[in-house]
GROMACS .gro file of C-alpha atoms in nm:
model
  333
    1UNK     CA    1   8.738  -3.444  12.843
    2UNK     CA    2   8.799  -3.101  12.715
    3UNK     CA    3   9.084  -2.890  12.854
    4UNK     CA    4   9.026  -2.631  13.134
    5UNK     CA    5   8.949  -2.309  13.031
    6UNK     CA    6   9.190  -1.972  13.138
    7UNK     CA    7   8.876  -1.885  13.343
    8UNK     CA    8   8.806  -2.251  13.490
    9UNK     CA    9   9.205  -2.227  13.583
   10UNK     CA   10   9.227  -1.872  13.718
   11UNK     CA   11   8.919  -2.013  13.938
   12UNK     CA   12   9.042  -2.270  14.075
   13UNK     CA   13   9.429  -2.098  14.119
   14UNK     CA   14   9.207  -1.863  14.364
   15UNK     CA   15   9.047  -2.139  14.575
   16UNK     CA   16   9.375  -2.279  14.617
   17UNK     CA   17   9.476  -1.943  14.759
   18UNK     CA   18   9.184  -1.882  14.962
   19UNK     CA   19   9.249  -2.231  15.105
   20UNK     CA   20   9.571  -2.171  15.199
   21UNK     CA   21   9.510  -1.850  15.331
   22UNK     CA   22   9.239  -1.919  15.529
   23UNK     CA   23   9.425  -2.208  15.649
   24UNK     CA   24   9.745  -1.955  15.735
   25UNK     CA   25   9.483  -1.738  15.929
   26UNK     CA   26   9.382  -2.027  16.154
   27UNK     CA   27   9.702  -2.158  16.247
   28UNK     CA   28   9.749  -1.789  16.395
   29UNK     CA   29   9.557  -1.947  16.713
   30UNK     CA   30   9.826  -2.184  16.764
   31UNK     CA   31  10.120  -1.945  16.785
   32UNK     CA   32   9.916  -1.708  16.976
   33UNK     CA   33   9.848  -1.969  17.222
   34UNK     CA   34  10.184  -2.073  17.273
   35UNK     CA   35  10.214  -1.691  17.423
   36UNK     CA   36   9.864  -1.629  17.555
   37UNK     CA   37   9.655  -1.875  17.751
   38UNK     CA   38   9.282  -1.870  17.668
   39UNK     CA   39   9.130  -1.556  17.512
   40UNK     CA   40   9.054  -1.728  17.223
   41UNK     CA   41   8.749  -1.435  17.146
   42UNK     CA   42   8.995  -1.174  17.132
   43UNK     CA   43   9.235  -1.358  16.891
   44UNK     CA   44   8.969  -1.401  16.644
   45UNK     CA   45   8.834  -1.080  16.683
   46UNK     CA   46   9.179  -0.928  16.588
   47UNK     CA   47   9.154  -1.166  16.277
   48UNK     CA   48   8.833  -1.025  16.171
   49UNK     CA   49   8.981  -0.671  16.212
   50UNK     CA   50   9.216  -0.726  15.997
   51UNK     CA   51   9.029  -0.912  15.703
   52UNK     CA   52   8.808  -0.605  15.740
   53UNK     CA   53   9.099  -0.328  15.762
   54UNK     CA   54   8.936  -0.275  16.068
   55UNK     CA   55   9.092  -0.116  16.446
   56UNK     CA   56   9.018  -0.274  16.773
   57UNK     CA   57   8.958  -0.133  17.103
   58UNK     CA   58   9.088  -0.355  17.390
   59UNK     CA   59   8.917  -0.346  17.740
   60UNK     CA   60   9.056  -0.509  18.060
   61UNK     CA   61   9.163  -0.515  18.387
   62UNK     CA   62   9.582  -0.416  18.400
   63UNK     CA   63   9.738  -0.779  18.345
   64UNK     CA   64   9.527  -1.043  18.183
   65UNK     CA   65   9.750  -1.002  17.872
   66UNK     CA   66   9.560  -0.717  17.619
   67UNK     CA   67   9.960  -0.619  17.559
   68UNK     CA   68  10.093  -0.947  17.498
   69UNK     CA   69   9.825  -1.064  17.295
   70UNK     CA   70   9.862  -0.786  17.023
   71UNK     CA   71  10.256  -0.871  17.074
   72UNK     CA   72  10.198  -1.226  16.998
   73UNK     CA   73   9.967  -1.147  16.690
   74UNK     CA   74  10.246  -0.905  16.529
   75UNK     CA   75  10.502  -1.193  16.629
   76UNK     CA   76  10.269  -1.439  16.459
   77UNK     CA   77  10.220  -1.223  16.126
   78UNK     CA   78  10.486  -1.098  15.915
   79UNK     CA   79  10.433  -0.780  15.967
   80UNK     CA   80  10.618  -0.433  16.108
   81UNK     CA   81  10.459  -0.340  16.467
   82UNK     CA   82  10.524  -0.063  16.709
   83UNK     CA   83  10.395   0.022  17.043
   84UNK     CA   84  10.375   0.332  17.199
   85UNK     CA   85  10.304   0.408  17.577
   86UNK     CA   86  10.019   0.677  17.564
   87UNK     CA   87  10.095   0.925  17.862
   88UNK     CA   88   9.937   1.287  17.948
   89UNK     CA   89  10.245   1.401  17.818
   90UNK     CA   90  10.245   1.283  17.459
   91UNK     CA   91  10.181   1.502  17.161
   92UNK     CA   92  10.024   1.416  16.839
   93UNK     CA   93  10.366   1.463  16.665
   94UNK     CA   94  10.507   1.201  16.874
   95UNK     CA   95  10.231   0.980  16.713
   96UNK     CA   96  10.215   1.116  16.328
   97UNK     CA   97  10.547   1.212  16.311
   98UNK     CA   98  10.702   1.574  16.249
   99UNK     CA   99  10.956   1.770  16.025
  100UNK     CA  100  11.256   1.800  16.111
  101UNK     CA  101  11.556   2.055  16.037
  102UNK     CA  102  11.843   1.885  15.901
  103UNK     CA  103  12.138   2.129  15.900
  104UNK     CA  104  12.371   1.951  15.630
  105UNK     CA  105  12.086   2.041  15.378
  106UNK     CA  106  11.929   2.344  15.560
  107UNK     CA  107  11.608   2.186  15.469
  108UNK     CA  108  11.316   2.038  15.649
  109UNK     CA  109  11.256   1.633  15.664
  110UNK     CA  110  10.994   1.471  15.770
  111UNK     CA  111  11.062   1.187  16.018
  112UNK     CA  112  10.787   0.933  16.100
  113UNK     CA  113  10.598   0.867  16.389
  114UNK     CA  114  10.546   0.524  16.513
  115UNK     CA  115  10.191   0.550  16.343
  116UNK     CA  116  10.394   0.461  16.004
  117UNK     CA  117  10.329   0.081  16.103
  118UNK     CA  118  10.156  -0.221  15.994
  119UNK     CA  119   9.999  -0.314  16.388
  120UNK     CA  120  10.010  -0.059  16.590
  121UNK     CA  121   9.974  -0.112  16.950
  122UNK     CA  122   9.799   0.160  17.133
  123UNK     CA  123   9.897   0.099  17.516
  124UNK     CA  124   9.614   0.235  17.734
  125UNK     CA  125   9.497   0.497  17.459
  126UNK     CA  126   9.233   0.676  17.735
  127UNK     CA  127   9.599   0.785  17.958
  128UNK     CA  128   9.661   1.077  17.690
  129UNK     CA  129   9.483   1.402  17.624
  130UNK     CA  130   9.190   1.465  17.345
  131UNK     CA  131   9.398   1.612  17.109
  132UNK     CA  132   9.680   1.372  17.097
  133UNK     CA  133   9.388   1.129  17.106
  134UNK     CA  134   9.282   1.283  16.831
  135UNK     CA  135   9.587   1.264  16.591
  136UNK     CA  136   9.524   0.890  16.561
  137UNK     CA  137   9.154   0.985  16.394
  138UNK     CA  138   9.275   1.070  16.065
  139UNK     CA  139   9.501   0.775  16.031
  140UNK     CA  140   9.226   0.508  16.131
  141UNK     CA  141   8.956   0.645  15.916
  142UNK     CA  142   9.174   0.804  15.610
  143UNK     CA  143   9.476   0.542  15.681
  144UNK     CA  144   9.714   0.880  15.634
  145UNK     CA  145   9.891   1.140  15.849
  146UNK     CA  146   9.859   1.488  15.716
  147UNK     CA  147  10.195   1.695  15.803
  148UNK     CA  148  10.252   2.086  15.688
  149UNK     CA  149   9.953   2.012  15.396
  150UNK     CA  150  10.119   1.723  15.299
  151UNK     CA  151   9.916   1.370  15.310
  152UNK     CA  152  10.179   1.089  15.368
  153UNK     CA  153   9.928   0.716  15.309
  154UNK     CA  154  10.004   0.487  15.572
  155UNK     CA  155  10.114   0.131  15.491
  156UNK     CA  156   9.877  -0.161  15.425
  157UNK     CA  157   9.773  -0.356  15.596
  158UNK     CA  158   9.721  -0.104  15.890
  159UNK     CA  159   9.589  -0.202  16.229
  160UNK     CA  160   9.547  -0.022  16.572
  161UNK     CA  161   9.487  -0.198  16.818
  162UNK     CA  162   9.451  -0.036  17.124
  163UNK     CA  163   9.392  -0.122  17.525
  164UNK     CA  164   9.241   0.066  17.818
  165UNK     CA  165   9.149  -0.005  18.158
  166UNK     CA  166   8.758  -0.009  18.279
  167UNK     CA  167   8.796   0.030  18.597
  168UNK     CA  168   9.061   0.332  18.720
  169UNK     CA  169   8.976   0.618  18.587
  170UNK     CA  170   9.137   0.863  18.746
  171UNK     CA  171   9.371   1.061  18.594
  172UNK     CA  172   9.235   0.923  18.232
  173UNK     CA  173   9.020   1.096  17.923
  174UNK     CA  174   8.783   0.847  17.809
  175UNK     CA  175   8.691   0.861  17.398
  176UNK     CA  176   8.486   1.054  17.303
  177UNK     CA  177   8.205   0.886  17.062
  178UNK     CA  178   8.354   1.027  16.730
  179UNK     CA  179   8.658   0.800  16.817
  180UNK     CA  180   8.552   0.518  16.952
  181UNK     CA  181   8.292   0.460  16.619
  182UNK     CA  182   8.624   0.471  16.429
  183UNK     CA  183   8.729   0.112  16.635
  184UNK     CA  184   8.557  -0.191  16.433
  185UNK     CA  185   8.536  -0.383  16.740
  186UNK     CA  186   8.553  -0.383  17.129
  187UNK     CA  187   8.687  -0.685  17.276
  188UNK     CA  188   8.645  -0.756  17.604
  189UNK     CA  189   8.968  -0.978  17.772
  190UNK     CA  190   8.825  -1.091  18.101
  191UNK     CA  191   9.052  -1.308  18.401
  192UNK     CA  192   9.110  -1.600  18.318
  193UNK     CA  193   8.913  -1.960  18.442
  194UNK     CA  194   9.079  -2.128  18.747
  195UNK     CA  195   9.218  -2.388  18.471
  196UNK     CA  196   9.381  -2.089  18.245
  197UNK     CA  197   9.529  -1.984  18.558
  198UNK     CA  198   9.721  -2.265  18.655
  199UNK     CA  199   9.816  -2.264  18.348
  200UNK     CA  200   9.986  -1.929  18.328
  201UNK     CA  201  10.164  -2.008  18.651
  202UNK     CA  202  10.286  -2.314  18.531
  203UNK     CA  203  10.420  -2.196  18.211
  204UNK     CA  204  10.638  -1.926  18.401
  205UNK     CA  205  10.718  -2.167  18.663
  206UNK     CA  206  10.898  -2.333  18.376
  207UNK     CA  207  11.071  -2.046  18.221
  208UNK     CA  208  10.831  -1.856  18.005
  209UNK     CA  209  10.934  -1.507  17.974
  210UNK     CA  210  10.666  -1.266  17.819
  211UNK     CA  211  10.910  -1.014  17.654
  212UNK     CA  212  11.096  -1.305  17.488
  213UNK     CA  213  10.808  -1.469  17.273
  214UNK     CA  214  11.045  -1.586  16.979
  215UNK     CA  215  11.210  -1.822  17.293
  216UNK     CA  216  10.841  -1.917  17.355
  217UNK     CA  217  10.872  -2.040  16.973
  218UNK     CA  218  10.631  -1.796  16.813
  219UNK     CA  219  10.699  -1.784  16.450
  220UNK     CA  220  10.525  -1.578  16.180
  221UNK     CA  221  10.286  -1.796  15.994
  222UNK     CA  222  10.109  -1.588  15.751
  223UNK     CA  223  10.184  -1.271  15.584
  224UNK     CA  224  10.059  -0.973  15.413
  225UNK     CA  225  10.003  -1.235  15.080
  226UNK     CA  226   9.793  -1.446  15.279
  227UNK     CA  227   9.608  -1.104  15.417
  228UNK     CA  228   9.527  -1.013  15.080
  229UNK     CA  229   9.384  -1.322  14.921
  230UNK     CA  230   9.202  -1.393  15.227
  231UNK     CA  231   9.046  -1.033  15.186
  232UNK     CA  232   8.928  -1.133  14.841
  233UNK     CA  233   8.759  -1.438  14.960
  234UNK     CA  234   8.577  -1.254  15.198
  235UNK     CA  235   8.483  -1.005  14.957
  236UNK     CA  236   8.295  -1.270  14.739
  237UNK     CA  237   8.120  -1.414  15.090
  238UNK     CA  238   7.779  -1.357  14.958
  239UNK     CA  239   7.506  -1.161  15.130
  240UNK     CA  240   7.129  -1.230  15.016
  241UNK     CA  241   6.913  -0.958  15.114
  242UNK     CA  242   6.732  -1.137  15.365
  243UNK     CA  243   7.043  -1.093  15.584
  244UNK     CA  244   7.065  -0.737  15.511
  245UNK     CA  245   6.793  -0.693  15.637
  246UNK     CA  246   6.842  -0.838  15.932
  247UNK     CA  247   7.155  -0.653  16.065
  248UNK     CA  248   6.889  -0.356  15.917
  249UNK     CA  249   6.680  -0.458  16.217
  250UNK     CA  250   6.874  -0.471  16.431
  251UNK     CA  251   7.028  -0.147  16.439
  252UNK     CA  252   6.710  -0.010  16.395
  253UNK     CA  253   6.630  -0.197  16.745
  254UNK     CA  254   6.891  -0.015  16.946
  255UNK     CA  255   6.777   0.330  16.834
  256UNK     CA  256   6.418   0.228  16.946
  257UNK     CA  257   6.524   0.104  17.292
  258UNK     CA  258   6.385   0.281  17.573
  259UNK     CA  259   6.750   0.185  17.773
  260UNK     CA  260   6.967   0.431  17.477
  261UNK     CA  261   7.003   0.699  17.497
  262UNK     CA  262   7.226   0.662  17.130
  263UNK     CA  263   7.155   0.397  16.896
  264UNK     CA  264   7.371   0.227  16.642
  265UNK     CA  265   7.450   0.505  16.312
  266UNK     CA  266   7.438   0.343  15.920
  267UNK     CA  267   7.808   0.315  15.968
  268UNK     CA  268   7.812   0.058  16.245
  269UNK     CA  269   7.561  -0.146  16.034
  270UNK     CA  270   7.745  -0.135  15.798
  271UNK     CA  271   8.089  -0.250  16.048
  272UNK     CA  272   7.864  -0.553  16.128
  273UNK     CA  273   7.765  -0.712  15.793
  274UNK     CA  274   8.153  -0.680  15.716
  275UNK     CA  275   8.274  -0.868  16.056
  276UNK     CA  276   7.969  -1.130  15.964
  277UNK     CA  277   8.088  -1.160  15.635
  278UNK     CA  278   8.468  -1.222  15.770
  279UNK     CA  279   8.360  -1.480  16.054
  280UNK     CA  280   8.141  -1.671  15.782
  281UNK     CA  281   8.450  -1.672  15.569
  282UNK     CA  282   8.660  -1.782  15.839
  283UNK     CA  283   8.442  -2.074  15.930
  284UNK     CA  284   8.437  -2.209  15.551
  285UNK     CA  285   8.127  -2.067  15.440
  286UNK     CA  286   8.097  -1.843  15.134
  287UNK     CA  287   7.764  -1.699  15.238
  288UNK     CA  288   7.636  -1.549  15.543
  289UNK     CA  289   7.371  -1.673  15.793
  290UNK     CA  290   7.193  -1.492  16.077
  291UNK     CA  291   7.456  -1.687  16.333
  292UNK     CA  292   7.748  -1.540  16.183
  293UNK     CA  293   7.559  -1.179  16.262
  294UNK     CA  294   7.466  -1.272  16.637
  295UNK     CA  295   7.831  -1.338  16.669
  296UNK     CA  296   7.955  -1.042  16.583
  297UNK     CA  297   7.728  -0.825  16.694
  298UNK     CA  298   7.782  -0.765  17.037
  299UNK     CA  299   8.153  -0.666  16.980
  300UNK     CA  300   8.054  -0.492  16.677
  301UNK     CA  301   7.792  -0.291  16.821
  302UNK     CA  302   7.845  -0.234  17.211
  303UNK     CA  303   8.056   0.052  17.187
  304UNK     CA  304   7.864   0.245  16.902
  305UNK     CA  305   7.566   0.248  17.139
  306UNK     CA  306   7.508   0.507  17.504
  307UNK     CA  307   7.293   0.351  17.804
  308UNK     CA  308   7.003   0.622  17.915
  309UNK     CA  309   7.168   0.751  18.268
  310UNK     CA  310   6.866   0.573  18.441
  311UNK     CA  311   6.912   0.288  18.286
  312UNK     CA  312   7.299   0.278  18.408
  313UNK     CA  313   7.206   0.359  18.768
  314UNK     CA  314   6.986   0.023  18.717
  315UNK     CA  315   7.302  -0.171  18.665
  316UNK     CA  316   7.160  -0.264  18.269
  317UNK     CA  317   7.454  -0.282  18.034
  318UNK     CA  318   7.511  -0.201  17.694
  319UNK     CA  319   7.573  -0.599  17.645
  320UNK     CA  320   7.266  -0.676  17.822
  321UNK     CA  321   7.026  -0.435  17.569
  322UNK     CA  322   7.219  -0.588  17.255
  323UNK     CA  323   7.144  -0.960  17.389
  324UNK     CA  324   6.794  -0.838  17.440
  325UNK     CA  325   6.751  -0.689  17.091
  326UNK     CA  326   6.876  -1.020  16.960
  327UNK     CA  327   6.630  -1.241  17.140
  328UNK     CA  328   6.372  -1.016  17.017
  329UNK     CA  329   6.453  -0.913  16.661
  330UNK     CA  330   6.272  -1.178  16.428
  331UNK     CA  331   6.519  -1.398  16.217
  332UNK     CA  332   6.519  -1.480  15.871
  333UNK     CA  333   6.457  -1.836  15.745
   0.00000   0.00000   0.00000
């Protein structure tokens, strides 16, 4: 038997990799879960945002755990997080960061904002004003903060992830649709069952504190390493043109729907062959099959898309048309 080429070893060094980081990835679940009870959608949709360098918008009513689950995920990853409380006071400089006269020197320094993170938690983003809002646009899309003409890049990996509550809206400034295209996905966290419930009650019952999670034994058990390689692997998940087509036809759907009034752009099209390509990954597959786009899709896609007013007063929901378009778009064999 000959010996294995540089090529056949460099091969088969990155499987190993990809095997371990994909294996890393997974056993975020279990950590997570030792925190959060249920919302098992939401975790993996944060894993997809990040194998895509993606943002996520999450959507809840105040307490089924949107905080503690981006908590848990930081606490889980070895990675820096910060959170910051968004407020109808805050200014974009208390997000990017500002400069800062430093008498000693009698120059200007700049000090960074919170945004210089690798998670960023974004606590009930739709509490502050457009333009502070608005400072967070540059550093999702261009992942850098702009200062006095100065670009400062932001460190990688780089997340937001941030929460807001559907149902009081007073006092609030919802996103506009320029900002909420720049989220990969929206995750809805809904109550929990009857079972999860119990559960929660029994785990604080028995001295679970949620501000204490490394007591709750959450350790980090992948890192920016296992990010990277797993990144890679998902950048070789093949994509025939069949499938292309497919997500293709579906976004062409929503702009044809007599129930939008805004359909999904060429960007979000693009936003869900990446999060199909990252969920085929994650489920061992180095290709991509029509399932793998249903599954994403409706995250993916149900904010990048505006119900017809009529339509809304009917009670029809964004979720609803996407489902629809689904059942009706014809799959590739």
């Amino acid at each position: 038997m000959s010996a294995p080429t540089a090529q056949n070893a460099a091969h088969t060094g990155d499987a190993g990799n990809t095997d371990i980081a994909r294996a890393s990835l997974e056993a975020l679940r279990t950590e997570i879960a030792k925190a959060v009870v249920g919302q098992d959608p939401a975790v993996t949709g944060l894993v997809v945002a990040l194998l895509c360098r993606g943002h996520v918008l999450l959507e809840g009513v105040p307490g089924v755990a949107k905080t503690l689950l981006v908590r848990a995920l930081a606490a889980s990853l070895e990675l820096d997080t910060k959170r910051v409380q968004f407020t109808p006071d805050l200014m974009p400089s208390d997000i990017t960061g500002s400069l800062v006269y430093d008498a000693r020197t009698a120059e200007f320094s700049f000090q960074p904002g919170p945004v210089f993170t690798h998670l960023l938690l974004a606590d009930e983003i739709n509490r502050t004003p457009p333009k502070t809002q608005s400072a967070l646009l540059e550093a999702m899309e261009e992942r850098q903060v702009t200062v006095d003409g100065t670009p400062r890049a932001l460190p990688d990996p780089f997340l937001v992830a941030a929460t807001q509550n559907p149902v009081e809206y007073e006092g609030t400034y919802p996103l506009p649709e320029a900002q909420l295209d720049r989220f990969l996905l929206k995750l809805t966290v809904p109550l929990p069952s009857r079972d999860d419930e119990v559960n929660v009650l029994t785990r604080h019952a028995q001295g679970f504190n949620p501000r204490d999670l490394q007591a709750a034994g959450v350790r980090p058990v992948a890192g920016p390493a296992d990010l990277e390689a797993a990144r890679a692997a998902v950048a070789r998940t093949t994509v025939s043109p069949e499938i292309a087509g497919y997500v293709v036809d579906i976004c062409r759907a929503t702009r044809e729907s007599p129930s939008l009034a805004l359909g999904v752009s060429p960007r979000g099209a693009t936003a869900l062959l990446s999060t199909a390509r990252a969920w085929a990954w994650l489920t061992g597959r180095d290709y991509v099959t029509p399932d793998d786009v249903k599954a994403l899709a409706l995250p993916t896609l149900r904010h990048r898309v505006q119900l017809r007013p009529e339509a809304e007063m009917e009670g029809v929901t964004t979720d609803s048309v996407i489902t629809a378009i689904l059942a009706h778009v014809p799959v590739p064999r």
